[in-house]
Coordinates of C-alpha atoms in Angstrom, one line a residue:
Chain A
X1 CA -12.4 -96.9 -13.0
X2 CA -10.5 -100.0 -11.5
X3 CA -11.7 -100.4 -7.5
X4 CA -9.7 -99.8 -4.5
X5 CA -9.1 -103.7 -4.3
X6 CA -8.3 -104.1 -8.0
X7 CA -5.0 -101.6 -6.9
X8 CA -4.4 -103.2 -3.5
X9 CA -4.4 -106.6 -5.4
X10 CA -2.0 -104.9 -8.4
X11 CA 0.2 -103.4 -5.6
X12 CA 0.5 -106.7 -3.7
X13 CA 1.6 -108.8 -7.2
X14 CA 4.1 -106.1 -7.5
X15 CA 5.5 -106.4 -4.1
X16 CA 5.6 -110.3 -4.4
X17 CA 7.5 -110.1 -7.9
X18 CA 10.3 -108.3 -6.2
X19 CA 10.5 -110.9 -3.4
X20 CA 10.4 -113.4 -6.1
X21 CA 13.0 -111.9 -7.9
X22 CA 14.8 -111.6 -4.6
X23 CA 14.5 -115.7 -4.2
X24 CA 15.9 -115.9 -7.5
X25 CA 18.9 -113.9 -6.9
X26 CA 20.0 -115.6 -4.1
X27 CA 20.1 -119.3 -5.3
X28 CA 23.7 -119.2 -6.5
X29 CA 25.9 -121.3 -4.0
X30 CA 23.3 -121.9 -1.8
X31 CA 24.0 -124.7 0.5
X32 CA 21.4 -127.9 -0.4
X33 CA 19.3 -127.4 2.9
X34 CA 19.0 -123.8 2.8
X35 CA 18.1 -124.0 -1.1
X36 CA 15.3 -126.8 -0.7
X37 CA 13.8 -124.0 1.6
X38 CA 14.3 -121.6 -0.9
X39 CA 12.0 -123.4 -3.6
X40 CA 9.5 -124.2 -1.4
X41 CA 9.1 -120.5 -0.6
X42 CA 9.5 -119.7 -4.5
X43 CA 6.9 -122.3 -5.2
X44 CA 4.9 -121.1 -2.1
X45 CA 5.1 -117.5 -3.2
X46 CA 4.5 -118.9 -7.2
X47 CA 1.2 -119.9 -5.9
X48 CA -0.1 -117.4 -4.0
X49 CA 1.2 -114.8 -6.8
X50 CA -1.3 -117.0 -8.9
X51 CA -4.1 -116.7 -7.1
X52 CA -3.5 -112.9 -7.2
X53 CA -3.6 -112.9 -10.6
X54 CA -7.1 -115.5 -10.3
X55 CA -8.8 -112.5 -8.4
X56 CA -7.7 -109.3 -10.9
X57 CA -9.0 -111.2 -13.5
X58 CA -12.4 -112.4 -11.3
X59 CA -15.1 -111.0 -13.2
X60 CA -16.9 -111.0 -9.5
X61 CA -14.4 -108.9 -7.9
X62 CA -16.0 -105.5 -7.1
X63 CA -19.4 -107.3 -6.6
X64 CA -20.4 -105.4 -3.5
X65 CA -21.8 -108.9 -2.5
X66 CA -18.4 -110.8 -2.5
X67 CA -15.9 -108.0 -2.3
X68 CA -15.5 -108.0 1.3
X69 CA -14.7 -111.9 1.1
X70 CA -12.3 -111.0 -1.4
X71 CA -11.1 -108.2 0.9
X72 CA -10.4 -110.8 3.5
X73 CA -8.1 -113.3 1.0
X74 CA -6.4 -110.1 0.1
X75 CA -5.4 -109.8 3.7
X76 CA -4.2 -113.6 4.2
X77 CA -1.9 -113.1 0.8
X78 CA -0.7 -109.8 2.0
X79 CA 0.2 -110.9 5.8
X80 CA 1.9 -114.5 3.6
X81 CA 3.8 -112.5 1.5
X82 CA 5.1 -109.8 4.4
X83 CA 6.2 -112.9 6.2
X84 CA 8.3 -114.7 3.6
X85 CA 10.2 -111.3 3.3
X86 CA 10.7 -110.7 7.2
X87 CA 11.7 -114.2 7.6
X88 CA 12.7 -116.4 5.1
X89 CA 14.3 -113.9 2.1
X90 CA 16.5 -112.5 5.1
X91 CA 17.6 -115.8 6.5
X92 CA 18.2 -116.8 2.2
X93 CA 20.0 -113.6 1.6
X94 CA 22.3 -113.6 4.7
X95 CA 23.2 -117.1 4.9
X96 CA 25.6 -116.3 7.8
X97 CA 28.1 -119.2 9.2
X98 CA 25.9 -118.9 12.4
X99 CA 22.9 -119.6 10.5
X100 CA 24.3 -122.1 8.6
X101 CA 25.9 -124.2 12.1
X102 CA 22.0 -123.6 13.8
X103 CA 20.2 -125.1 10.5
X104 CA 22.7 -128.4 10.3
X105 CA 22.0 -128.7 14.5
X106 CA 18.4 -128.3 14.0
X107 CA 18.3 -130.9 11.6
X108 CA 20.5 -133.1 13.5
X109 CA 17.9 -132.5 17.1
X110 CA 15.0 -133.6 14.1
X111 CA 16.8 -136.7 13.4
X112 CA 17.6 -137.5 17.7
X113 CA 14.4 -137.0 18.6
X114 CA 12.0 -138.6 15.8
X115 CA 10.7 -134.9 14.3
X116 CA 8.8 -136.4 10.6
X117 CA 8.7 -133.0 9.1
X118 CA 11.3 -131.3 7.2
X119 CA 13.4 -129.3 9.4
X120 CA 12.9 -125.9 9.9
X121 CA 15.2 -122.9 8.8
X122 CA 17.6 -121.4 11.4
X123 CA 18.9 -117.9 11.8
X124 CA 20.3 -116.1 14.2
X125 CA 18.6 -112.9 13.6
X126 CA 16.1 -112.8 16.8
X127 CA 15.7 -109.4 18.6
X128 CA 13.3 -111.1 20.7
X129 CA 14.8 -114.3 22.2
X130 CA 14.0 -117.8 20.5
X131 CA 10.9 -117.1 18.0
X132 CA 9.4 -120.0 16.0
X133 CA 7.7 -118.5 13.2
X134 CA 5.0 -121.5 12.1
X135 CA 4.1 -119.7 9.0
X136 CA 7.0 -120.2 7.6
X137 CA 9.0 -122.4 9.1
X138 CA 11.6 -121.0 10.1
X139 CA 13.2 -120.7 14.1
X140 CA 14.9 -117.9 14.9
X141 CA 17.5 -117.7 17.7
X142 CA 19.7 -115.0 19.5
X143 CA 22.0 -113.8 18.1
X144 CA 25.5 -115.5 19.8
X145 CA 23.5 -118.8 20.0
X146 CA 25.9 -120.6 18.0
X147 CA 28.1 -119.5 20.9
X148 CA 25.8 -120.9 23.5
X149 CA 25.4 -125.1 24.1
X150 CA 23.4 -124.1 28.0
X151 CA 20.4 -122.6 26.0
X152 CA 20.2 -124.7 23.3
X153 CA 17.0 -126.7 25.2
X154 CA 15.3 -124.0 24.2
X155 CA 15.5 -124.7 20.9
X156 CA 13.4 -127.9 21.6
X157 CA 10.2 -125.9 23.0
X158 CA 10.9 -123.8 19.5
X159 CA 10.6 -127.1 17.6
X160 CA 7.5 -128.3 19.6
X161 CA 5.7 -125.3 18.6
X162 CA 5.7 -126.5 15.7
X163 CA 4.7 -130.1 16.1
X164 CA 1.9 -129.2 18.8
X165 CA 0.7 -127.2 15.7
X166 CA 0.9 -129.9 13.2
X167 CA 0.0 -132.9 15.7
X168 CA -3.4 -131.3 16.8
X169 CA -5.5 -134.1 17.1
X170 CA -2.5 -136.3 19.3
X171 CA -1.3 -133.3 21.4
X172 CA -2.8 -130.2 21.8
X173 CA -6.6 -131.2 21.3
X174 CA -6.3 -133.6 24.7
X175 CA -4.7 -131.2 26.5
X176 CA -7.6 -129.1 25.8
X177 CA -10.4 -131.6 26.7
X178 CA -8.7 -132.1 30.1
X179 CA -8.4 -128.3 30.6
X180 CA -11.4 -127.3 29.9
X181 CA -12.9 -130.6 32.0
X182 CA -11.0 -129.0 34.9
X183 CA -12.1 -125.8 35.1
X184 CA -15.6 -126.6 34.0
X185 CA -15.9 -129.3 37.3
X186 CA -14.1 -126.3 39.3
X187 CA -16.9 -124.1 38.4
X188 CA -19.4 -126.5 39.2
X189 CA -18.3 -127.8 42.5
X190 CA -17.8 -123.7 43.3
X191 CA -21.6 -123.6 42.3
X192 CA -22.6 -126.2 44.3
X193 CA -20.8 -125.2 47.4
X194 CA -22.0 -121.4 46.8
X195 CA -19.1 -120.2 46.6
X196 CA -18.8 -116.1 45.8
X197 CA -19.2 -114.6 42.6
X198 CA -15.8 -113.3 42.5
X199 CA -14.7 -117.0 42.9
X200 CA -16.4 -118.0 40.2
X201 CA -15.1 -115.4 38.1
X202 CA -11.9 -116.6 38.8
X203 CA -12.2 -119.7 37.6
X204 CA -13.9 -118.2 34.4
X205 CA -10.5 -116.6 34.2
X206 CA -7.9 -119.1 35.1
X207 CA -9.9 -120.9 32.8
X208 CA -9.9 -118.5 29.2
X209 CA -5.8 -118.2 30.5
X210 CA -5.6 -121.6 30.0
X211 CA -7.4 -122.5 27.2
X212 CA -6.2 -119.7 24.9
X213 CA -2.5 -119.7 24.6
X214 CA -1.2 -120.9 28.2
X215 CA -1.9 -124.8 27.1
X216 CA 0.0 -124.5 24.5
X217 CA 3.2 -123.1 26.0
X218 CA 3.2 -126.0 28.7
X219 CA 2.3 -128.9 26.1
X220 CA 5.6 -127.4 24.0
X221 CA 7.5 -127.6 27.6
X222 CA 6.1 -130.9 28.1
X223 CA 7.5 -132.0 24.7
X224 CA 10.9 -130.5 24.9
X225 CA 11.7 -132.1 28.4
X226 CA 10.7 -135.7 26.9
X227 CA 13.0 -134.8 23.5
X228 CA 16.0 -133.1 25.8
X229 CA 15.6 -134.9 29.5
X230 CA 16.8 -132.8 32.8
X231 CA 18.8 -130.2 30.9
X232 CA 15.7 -128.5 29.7
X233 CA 14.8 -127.8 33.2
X234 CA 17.9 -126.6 33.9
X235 CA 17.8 -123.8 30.9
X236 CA 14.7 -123.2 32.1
X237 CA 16.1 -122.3 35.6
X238 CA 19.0 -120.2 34.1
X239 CA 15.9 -118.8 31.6
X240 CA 13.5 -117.6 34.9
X241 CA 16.6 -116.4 36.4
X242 CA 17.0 -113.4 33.6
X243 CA 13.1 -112.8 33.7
X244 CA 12.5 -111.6 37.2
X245 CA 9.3 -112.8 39.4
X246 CA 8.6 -116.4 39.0
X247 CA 5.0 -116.3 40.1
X248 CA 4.1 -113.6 37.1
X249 CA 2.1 -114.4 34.1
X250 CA 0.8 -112.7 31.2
X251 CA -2.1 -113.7 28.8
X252 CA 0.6 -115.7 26.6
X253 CA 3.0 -116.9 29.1
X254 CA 2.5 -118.8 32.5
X255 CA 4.3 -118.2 35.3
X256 CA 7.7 -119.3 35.4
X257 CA 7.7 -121.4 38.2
X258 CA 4.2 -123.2 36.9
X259 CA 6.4 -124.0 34.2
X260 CA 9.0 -125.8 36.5
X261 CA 6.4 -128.0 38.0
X262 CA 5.3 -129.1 34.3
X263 CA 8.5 -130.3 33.6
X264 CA 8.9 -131.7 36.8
X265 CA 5.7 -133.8 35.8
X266 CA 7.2 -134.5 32.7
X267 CA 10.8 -136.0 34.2
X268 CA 9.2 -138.2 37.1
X269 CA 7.5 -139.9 34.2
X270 CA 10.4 -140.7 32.1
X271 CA 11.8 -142.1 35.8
X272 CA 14.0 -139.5 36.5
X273 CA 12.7 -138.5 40.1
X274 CA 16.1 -137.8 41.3
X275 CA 17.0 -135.2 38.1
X276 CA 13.5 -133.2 38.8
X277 CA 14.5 -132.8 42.6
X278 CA 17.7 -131.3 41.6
X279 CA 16.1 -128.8 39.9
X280 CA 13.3 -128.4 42.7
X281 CA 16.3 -128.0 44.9
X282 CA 18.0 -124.8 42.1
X283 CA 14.7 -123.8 42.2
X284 CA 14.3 -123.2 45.7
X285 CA 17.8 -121.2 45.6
X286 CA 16.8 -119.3 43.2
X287 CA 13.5 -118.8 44.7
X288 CA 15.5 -117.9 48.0
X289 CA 17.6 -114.6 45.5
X290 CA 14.1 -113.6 44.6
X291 CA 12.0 -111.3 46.8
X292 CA 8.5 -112.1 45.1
X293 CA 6.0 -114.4 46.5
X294 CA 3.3 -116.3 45.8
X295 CA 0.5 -114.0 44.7
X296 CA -3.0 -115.2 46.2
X297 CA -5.1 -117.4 44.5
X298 CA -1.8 -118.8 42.5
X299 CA -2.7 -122.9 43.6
X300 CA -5.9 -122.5 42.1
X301 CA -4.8 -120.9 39.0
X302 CA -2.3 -123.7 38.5
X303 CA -3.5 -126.7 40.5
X304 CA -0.5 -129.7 40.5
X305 CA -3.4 -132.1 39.6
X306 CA -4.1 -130.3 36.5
X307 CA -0.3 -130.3 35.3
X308 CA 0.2 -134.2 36.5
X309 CA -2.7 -134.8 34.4
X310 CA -1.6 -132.9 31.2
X311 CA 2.0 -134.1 31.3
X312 CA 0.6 -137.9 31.0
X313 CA -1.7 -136.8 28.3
X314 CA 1.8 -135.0 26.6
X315 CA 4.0 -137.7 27.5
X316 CA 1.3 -140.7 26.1
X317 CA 1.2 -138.4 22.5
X318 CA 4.8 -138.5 22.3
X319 CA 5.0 -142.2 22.4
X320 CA 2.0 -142.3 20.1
X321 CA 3.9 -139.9 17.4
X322 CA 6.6 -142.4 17.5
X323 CA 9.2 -139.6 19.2
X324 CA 12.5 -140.6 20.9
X325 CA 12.8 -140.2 24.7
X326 CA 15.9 -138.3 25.8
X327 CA 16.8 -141.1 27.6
X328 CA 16.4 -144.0 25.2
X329 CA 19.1 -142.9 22.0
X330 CA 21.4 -145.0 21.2
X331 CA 25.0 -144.7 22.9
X332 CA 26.8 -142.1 20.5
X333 CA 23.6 -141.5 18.8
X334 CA 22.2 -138.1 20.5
X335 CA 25.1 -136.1 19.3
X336 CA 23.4 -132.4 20.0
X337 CA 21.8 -134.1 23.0
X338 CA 24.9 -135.3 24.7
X339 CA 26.5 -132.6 24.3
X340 CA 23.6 -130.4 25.7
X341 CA 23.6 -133.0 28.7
X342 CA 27.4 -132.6 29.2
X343 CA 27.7 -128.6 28.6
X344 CA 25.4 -128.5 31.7
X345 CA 27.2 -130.9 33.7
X346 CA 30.4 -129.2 33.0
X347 CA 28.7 -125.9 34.1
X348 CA 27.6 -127.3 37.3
X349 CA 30.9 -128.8 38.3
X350 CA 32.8 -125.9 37.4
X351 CA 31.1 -122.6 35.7
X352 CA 34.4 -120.6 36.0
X353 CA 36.3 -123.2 33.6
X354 CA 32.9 -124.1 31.8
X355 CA 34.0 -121.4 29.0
X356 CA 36.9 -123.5 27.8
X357 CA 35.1 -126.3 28.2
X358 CA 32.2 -125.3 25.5
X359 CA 34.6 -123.7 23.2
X360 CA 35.8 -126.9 22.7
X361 CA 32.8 -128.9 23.2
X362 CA 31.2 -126.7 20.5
X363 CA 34.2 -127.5 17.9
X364 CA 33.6 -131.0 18.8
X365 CA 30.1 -130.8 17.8
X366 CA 30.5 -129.0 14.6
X367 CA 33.1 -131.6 14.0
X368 CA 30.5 -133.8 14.2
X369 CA 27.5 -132.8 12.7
X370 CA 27.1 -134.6 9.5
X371 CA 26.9 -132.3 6.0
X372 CA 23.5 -131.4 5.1
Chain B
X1 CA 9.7 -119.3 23.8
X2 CA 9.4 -115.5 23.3
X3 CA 6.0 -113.8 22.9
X4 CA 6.3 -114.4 19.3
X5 CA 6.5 -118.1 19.2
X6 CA 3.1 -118.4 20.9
X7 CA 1.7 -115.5 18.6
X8 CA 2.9 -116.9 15.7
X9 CA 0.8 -120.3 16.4
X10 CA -2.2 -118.5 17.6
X11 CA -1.5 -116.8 14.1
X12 CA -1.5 -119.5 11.8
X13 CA -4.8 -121.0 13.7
X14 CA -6.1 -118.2 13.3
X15 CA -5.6 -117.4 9.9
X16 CA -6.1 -121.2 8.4
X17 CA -9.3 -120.8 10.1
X18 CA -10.6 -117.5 8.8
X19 CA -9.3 -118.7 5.3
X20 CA -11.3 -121.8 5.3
X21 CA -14.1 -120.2 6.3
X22 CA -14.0 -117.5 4.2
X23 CA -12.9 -119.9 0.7
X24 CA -16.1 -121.8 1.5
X25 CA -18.4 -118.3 1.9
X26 CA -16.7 -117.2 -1.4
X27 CA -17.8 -119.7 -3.6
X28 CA -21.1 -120.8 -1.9
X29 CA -22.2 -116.6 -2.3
X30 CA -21.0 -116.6 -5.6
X31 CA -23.8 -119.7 -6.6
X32 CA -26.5 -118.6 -4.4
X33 CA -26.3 -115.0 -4.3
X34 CA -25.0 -114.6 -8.1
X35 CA -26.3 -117.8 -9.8
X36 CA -22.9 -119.4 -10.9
X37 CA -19.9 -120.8 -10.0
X38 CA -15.9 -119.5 -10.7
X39 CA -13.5 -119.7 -13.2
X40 CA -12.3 -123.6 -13.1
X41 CA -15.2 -123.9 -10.6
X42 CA -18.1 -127.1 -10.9
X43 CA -20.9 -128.1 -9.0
X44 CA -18.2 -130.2 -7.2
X45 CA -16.4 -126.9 -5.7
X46 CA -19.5 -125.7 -4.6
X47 CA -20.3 -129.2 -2.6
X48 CA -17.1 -129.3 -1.1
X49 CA -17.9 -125.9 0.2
X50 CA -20.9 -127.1 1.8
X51 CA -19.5 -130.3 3.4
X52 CA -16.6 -128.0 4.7
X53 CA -18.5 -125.0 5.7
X54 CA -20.7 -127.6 7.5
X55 CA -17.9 -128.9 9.5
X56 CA -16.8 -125.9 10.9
X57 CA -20.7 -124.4 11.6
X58 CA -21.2 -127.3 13.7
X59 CA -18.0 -126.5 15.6
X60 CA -18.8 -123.5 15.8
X61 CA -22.5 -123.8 17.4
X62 CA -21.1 -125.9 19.9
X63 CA -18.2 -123.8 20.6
X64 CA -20.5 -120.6 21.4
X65 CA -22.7 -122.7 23.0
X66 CA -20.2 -123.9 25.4
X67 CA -21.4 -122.6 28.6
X68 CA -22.0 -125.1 31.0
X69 CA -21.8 -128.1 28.9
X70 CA -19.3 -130.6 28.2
X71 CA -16.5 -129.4 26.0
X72 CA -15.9 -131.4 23.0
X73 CA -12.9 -132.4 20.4
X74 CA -14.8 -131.3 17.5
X75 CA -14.8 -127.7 19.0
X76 CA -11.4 -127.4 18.9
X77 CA -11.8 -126.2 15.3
X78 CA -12.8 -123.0 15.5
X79 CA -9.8 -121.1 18.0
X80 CA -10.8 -119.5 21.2
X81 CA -10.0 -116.3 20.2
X82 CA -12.6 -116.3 17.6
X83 CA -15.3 -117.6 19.5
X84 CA -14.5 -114.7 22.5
X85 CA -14.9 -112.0 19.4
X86 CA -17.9 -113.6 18.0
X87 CA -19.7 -113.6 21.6
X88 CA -19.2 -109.5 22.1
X89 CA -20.1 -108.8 18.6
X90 CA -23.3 -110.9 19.2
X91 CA -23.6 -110.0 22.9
X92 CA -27.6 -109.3 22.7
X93 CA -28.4 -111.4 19.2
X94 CA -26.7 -114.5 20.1
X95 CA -30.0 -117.1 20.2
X96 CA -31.0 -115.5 16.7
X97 CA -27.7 -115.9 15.3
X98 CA -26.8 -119.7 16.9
X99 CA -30.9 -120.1 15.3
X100 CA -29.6 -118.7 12.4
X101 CA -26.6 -121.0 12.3
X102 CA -28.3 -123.4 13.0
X103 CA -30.6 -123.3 10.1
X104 CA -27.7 -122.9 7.5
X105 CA -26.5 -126.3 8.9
X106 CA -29.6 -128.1 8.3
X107 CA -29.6 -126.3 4.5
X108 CA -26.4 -127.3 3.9
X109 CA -27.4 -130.7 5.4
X110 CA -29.8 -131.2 3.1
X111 CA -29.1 -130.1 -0.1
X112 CA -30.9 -126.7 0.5
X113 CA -29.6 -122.9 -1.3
X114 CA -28.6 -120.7 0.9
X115 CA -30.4 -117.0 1.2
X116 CA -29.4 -113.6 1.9
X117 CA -30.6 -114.0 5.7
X118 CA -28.0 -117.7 6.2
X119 CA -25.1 -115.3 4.5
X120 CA -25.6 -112.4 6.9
X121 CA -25.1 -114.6 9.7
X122 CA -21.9 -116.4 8.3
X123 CA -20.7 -112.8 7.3
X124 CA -20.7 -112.3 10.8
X125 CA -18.5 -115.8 11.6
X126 CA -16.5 -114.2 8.8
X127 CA -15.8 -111.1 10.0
X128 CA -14.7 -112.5 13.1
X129 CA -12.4 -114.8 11.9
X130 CA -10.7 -112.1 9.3
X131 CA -10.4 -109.9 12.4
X132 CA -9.0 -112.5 14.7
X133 CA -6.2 -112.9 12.3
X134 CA -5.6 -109.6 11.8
X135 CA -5.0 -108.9 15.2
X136 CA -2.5 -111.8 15.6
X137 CA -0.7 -110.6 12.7
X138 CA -0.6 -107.4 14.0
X139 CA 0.8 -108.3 17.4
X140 CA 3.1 -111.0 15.2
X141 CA 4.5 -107.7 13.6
X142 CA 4.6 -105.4 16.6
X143 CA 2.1 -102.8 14.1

């Protein structure tokens, strides 16, 4: 009698043969970019089909000693293969115009910026905002975002994701040294000073925040403000302005306006004083709309000092990964970032015409986005 | 930007992690606890195994030994989130198991075989590390 595992492993094969058959299908007429992300996925899945095929035919297999390790690759295959259907057949098999417009922009942001991987796949298929989906590289976007030049900053924190990912040792790794050097000389100064227990639990807090997820979502702000300048603060503005309370977090997201002052760090660097005051100075209207206020404890949860600190560390790994500062392209060179730049100065000047204005600003730029 | 970006790349640290760590277990279990190595395996697999599985020990002794000392670069190869499942799992047995740990470095250090006791602990590592990704996935997936 085969084991349980011998059938979930038979069951999986036969799930990634349909996909596969699936990748097949779809490679008539696809467009060159879309079909080099096809392969790799067909080769991808290819591979991991084989090692399926390794493990029915291990001899080891139901060894009660190894099975549960063999349990455990089962899973990593299985979660692989559910991802390259959810993401990167449906993206292959729709192909949409939209998708097709956000793919040649994202590869056109890759080249203004200095990105060294290959692009990631666009779609507009997101139920859930932007989503950059590592595993298989692959962003997804709203769905009218190829109607939509104010949020398309966002799209840079989407691409960061994935270089803070790749870039470890530059980015994220330093970001985490000087976090958890923070918090750890918080918690002994608190110690030294007997301060209360529920102090120091605080700082144990503040602290996990931080160094699970919430260092990662302001090193990929940090990168997107150096790639797309004072318009990603802007986005970020109109962003917080859908989302409510600026001053709530969540274990995977800081607070809004914590966020502001990281990008804020980010543009005084790059000399751009007068650009981060502006958006100080939306803030603060906004901030005025907005009944919420600053909860207790919220400067010690996301000290100024600690954010001045991590944006240098951010802004000195760009520079070291050879990336282009929004502020140094070549005239006529930034052609998704110009018109990012100039979609929010038209909005600002007038927002009641700005809807003619980027229906023609976004011909323009499809006009001039080169074939991929 | 969403929820899902930043779950996606806990995700995928997550889940390279708890495959690394569980490739290496796989094939050093398979020569010490079975007496041979895979199909297309050599002696070479089972070395690279040890150098890796090394590695990521090491990080991981200092990473649950963190309290009150210095955090260092070469802990940031084990993720948090593994190292805050691994502490309540091991809540009362965490010196035998960093001991234990410990001594599966040293073996793997110095040419040593590993026994049943060094495998119980780094099933434990294991486990954590399978579960950590599973939980990401599942929160990647909304099931």
């Amino acid at each position: 009698m085969t084991s349980l595992l011998h059938n979930l492993l038979l069951d999986l094969k036969r799930r990634g043969d349909c996909i596969l058959q699936e990748l097949a299908a779809v490679e008539n007429g696809l467009r060159p970019d879309f079909e080099v992300h096809r392969k790799e996925v067909f080769q991808r899945l290819t591979r991991a089909l084989g090692v399926v095929d390794h493990m029915l035919g291990d001899p080891d297999l139901a060894d009660p000693k190894l099975e549960p390790n063999f349990f455990m690759d089962f899973k990593r295959l299985s979660e692989l293969i559910v991802s390259i259907e959810d993401t990167s057949l449906l993206i292959l098999k729709r192909c949409a115009p939209e998708d097709r417009f956000l793919s040649s922009l994202t590869q056109q942001v890759c080249r203004e910026v200095g990105y060294q991987d290959p692009p990631p796949l666009c779609g507009a298929l997101s139920f859930q905002y932007f989503q950059a989906l590592i595993e298989t590289d692959i962003i997804m976007t709203p769905q009218i975002q190829a109607s939509d030049l104010l949020a398309l900053p966002d799209l840079y924190h989407e691409l960061a994701h994935f270089v803070v990912f790749r870039k470890r040792p530059v980015l994220e790794v330093p970001v985490l040294a000087l976090v958890h050097k923070f918090f750890a000389d918080a918690l002994r100064k608190s110690h030294q000073q007997g301060s209360p227990q529920t102090s120091l639990d605080a700082i144990r807090k503040n602290s996990s925040l931080w160094t699970t997820l919430w260092h990662v979502e302001f090193a990929c702000d940090m990168v997107a403000t150096y790639w797309c300048g004072p318009a990603y603060g802007l986005a970020n503005v109109r962003l917080s302005a859908t989302r409510g309370d600026p001053y709530q977090d969540s274990g995977t997201h800081p607070a809004d306006d914590a966020r502001k002052t990281g990008i804020e760090c980010i543009l005084k660097l790059a000399g751009e004083a007068a650009a981060a005051k502006e958006i100080d100075r939306i803030w603060q209207d906004l901030k005025r709309l907005s009944p919420s206020v600053q909860p207790p404890g919220y400067a010690k949860r996301y000290p100024t000092q600690l954010l001045e600190q991590i944006a240098r560390c951010v802004y000195d790994g760009c520079i070291e990964l050879g990336f282009r500062l929004f502020s140094e392209h070549l005239p006529g060179s930034a052609v998704v970032g110009n018109a990012i730049t100039e979609a929010w100065v038209a909005f600002q000047r007038d927002a009641a015409a700005y809807p003619a204005y980027e229906s023609s600003a976004l011909q323009t730029l499809r006009s001039k986005l080169p074939s991929p | 930007m969403s929820d899902l970006s930043i779950i996606a790349h806990d995700y995928a640290l997550n889940a390279e992690f708890a495959r690394k760590f569980n490739e290496a277990i796989l094939v050093l279990k398979r020569r010490y606890l079975l007496g041979r190595v895979g199909t297309g395996g050599t002696e070479a697999t089972v070395e690279k195994a040890r150098a890796e599985l090394r590695s990521l020990l090491e990080s991981m002794i200092l990473a649950l030994e963190d309290e009150g000392k210095p955090w260092s670069a070469d802990q940031a190869q084990v993720p948090a989130d593994v190292v805050d499942r691994l502490r309540k799992r091991l809540k009362g047995e965490m010196d035998e198991n960093i001991a234990e740990l410990r001594q599966t470095v040293d073996k793997l250090a110095g040419g040593t075989a590993l026994g049943e006791s060094a495998f119980n602990a780094l099933d434990s590592v294991c486990e954590a590390a399978d579960a950590t990704a599973s939980a990401a996935f599942r929160r990647l997936r909304r099931i």
